[in-house]
Short mmCIF file of C-alpha atoms in Angstrom, two decimals:
data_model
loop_
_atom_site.label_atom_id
_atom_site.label_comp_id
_atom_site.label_asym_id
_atom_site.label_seq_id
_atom_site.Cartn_x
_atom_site.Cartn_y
_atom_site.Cartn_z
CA UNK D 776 27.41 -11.74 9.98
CA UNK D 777 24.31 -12.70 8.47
CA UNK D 778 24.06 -12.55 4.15
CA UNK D 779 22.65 -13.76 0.99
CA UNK D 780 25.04 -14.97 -1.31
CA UNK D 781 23.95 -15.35 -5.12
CA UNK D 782 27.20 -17.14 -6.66
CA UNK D 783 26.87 -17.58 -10.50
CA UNK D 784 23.65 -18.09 -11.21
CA UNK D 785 22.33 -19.27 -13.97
CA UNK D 786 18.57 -19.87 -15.40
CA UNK D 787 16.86 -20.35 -18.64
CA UNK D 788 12.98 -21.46 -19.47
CA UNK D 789 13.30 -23.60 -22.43
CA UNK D 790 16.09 -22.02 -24.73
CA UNK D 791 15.74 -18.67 -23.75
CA UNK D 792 18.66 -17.66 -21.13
CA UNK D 793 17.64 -15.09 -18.24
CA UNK D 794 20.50 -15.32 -16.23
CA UNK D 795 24.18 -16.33 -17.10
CA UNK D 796 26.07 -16.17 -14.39
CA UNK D 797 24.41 -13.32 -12.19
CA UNK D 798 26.27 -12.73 -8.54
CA UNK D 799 24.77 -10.91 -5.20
CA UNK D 800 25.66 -10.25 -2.30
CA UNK D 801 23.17 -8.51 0.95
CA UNK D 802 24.54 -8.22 4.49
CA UNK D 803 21.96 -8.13 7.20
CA UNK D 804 20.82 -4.51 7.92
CA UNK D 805 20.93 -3.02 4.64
CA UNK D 806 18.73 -2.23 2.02
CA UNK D 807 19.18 -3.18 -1.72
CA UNK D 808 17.05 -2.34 -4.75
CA UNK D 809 17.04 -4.57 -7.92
CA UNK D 810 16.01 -2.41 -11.22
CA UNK D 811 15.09 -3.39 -14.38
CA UNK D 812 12.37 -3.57 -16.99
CA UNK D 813 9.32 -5.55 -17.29
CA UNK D 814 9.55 -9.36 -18.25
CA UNK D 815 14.04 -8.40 -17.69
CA UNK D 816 13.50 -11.53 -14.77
CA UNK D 817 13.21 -9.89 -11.45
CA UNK D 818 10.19 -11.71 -9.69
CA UNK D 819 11.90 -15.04 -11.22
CA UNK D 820 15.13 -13.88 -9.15
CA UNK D 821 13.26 -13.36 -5.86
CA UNK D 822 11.43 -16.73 -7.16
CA UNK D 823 14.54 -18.20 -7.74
CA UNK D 824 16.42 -17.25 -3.93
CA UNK D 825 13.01 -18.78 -2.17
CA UNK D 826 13.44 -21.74 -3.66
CA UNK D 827 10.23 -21.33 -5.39
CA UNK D 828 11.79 -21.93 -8.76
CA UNK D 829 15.10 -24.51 -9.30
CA UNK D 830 18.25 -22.69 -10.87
CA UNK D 831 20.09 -24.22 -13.74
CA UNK D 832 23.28 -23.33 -12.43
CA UNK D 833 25.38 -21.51 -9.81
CA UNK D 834 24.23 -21.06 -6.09
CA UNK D 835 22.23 -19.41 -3.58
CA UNK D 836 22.85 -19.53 0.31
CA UNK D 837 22.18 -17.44 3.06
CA UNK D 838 22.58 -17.58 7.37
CA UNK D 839 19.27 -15.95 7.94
CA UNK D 840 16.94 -17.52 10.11
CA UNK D 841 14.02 -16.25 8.95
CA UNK D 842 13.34 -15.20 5.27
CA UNK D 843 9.81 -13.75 4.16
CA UNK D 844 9.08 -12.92 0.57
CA UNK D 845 5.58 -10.88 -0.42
CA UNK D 846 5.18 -11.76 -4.19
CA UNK D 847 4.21 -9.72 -7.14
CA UNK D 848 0.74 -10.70 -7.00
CA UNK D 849 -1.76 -11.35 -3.70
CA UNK D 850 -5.07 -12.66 -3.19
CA UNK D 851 -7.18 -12.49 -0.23
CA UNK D 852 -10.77 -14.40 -0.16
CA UNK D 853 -13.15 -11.72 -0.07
CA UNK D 854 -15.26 -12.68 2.65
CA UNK D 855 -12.35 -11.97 5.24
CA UNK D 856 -11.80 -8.76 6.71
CA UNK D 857 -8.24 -7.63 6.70
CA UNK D 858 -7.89 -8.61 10.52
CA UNK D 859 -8.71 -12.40 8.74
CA UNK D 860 -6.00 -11.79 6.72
CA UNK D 861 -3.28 -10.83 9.35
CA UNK D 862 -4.08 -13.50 11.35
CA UNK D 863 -3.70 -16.27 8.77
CA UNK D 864 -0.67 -14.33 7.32
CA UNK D 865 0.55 -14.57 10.74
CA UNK D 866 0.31 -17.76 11.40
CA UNK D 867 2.07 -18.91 7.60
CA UNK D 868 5.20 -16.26 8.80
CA UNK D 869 5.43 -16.41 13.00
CA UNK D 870 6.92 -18.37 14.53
CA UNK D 871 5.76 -16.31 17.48
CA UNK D 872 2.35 -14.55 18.03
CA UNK D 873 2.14 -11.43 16.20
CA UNK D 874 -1.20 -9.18 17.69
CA UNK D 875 -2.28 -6.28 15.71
CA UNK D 876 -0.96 -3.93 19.14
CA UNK D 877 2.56 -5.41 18.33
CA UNK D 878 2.36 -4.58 14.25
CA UNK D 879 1.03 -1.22 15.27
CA UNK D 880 4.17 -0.61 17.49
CA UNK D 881 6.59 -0.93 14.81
CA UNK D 882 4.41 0.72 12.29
CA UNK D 883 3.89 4.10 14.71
CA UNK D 884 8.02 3.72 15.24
CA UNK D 885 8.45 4.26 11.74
CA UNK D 886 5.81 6.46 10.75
CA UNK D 887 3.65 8.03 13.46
CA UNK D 888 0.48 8.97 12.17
CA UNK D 889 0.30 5.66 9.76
CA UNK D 890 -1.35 3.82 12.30
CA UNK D 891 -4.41 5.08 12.53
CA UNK D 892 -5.14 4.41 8.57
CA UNK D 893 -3.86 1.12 9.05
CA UNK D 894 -7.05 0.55 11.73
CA UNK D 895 -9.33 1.50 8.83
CA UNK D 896 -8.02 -1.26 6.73
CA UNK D 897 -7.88 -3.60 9.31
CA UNK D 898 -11.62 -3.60 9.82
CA UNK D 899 -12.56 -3.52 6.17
CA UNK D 900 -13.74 -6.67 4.68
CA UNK D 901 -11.42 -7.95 1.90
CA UNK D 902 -13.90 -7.26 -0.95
CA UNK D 903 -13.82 -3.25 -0.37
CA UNK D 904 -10.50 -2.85 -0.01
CA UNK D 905 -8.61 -1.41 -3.10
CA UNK D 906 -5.54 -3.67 -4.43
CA UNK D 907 -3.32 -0.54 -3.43
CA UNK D 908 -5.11 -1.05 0.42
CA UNK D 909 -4.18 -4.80 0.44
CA UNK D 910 -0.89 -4.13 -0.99
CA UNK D 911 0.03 -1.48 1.50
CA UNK D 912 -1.37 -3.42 4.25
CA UNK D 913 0.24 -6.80 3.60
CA UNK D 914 3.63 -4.81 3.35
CA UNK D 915 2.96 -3.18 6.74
CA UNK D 916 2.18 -6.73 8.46
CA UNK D 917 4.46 -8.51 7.32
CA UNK D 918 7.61 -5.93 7.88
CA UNK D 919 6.01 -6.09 11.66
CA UNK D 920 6.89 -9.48 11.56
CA UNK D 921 10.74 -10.63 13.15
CA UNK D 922 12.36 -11.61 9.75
CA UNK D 923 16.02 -11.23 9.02
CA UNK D 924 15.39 -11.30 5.13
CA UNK D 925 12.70 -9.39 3.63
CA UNK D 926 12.15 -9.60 0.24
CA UNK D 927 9.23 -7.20 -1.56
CA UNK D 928 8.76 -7.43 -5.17
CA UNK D 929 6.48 -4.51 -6.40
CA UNK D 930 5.75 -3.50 -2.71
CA UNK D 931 4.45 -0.33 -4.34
CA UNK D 932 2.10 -1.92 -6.88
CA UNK D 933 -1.18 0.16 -6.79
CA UNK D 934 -0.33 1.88 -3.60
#
């Protein structure tokens, strides 16, 4: 079976220790929360797992094939519309082509209705769209994507 295995970590900036010796473990098909304060190290976790940041200690492993991670913060250029943005998203997270009539398949299996709001955004150039709009869409696309790990950190940020 497929799983993220956090062994030990360990990580510090500078002399200040964030984790010592922190352990997880996620099987493929379930859903895990992490909770915690602000500035308690979260994002640097996720950071940490994508290999976006180098641990000090311990180790991280996992058997999925395909691992996506939307970050804490995004940016779009604001002469894109959102369809702009899907399509460069999807070609940074596909290995396959991803068309907005597949994303709006899995979106209408998991909330019917959703889809139709998700069409307004998806015309709307970058620069009128609300952070909440760009948040909620980029979590929509990219959960329409065929990844085995998802990882969302704030996905409800200004939704």
């Amino acid at each position: 079976m497929k799983r993220l295995i956090v062994d030990a970590l360990d990580f510090r900036y500078g002399q200040h220790i964030l984790f010592k010796s922190a352990s997880l473990e996620v099987e493929a098909g379930t859903m895990i929360g992490l909770l915690g304060p602000n500035g308690s190290g979260k994002t640097t976790f996720f950071d940490v797992i994508c290999g976006l940041k180098k641990l000090n200690g311990g180790e991280v492993q996992h058997s999925f094939s395909k691992l996506l991670y939307l970050s804490q913060i995004i940016a779009t250029p604001p002469v894109f519309r959102m369809f702009d943005v899907f399509n460069m998203m999807m070609l940074f997270c596909s290995d396959t082509r991803v068309t907005q009539r597949h994303a709006l398949e899995k979106i209408e299996k998991w909330s019917p209705g959703i889809a139709e709001r998700y069409c307004e955004i998806w015309k709307k150039k970058s620069s009128l769209c609300s952070y909440g709009e760009k948040r909620w869409f980029f979590t929509l696309s990219l959960l329409s994507v065929n990844a085995d790990l998802v990882i969302l950190d704030e996905p409800t940020a200004g939704v």
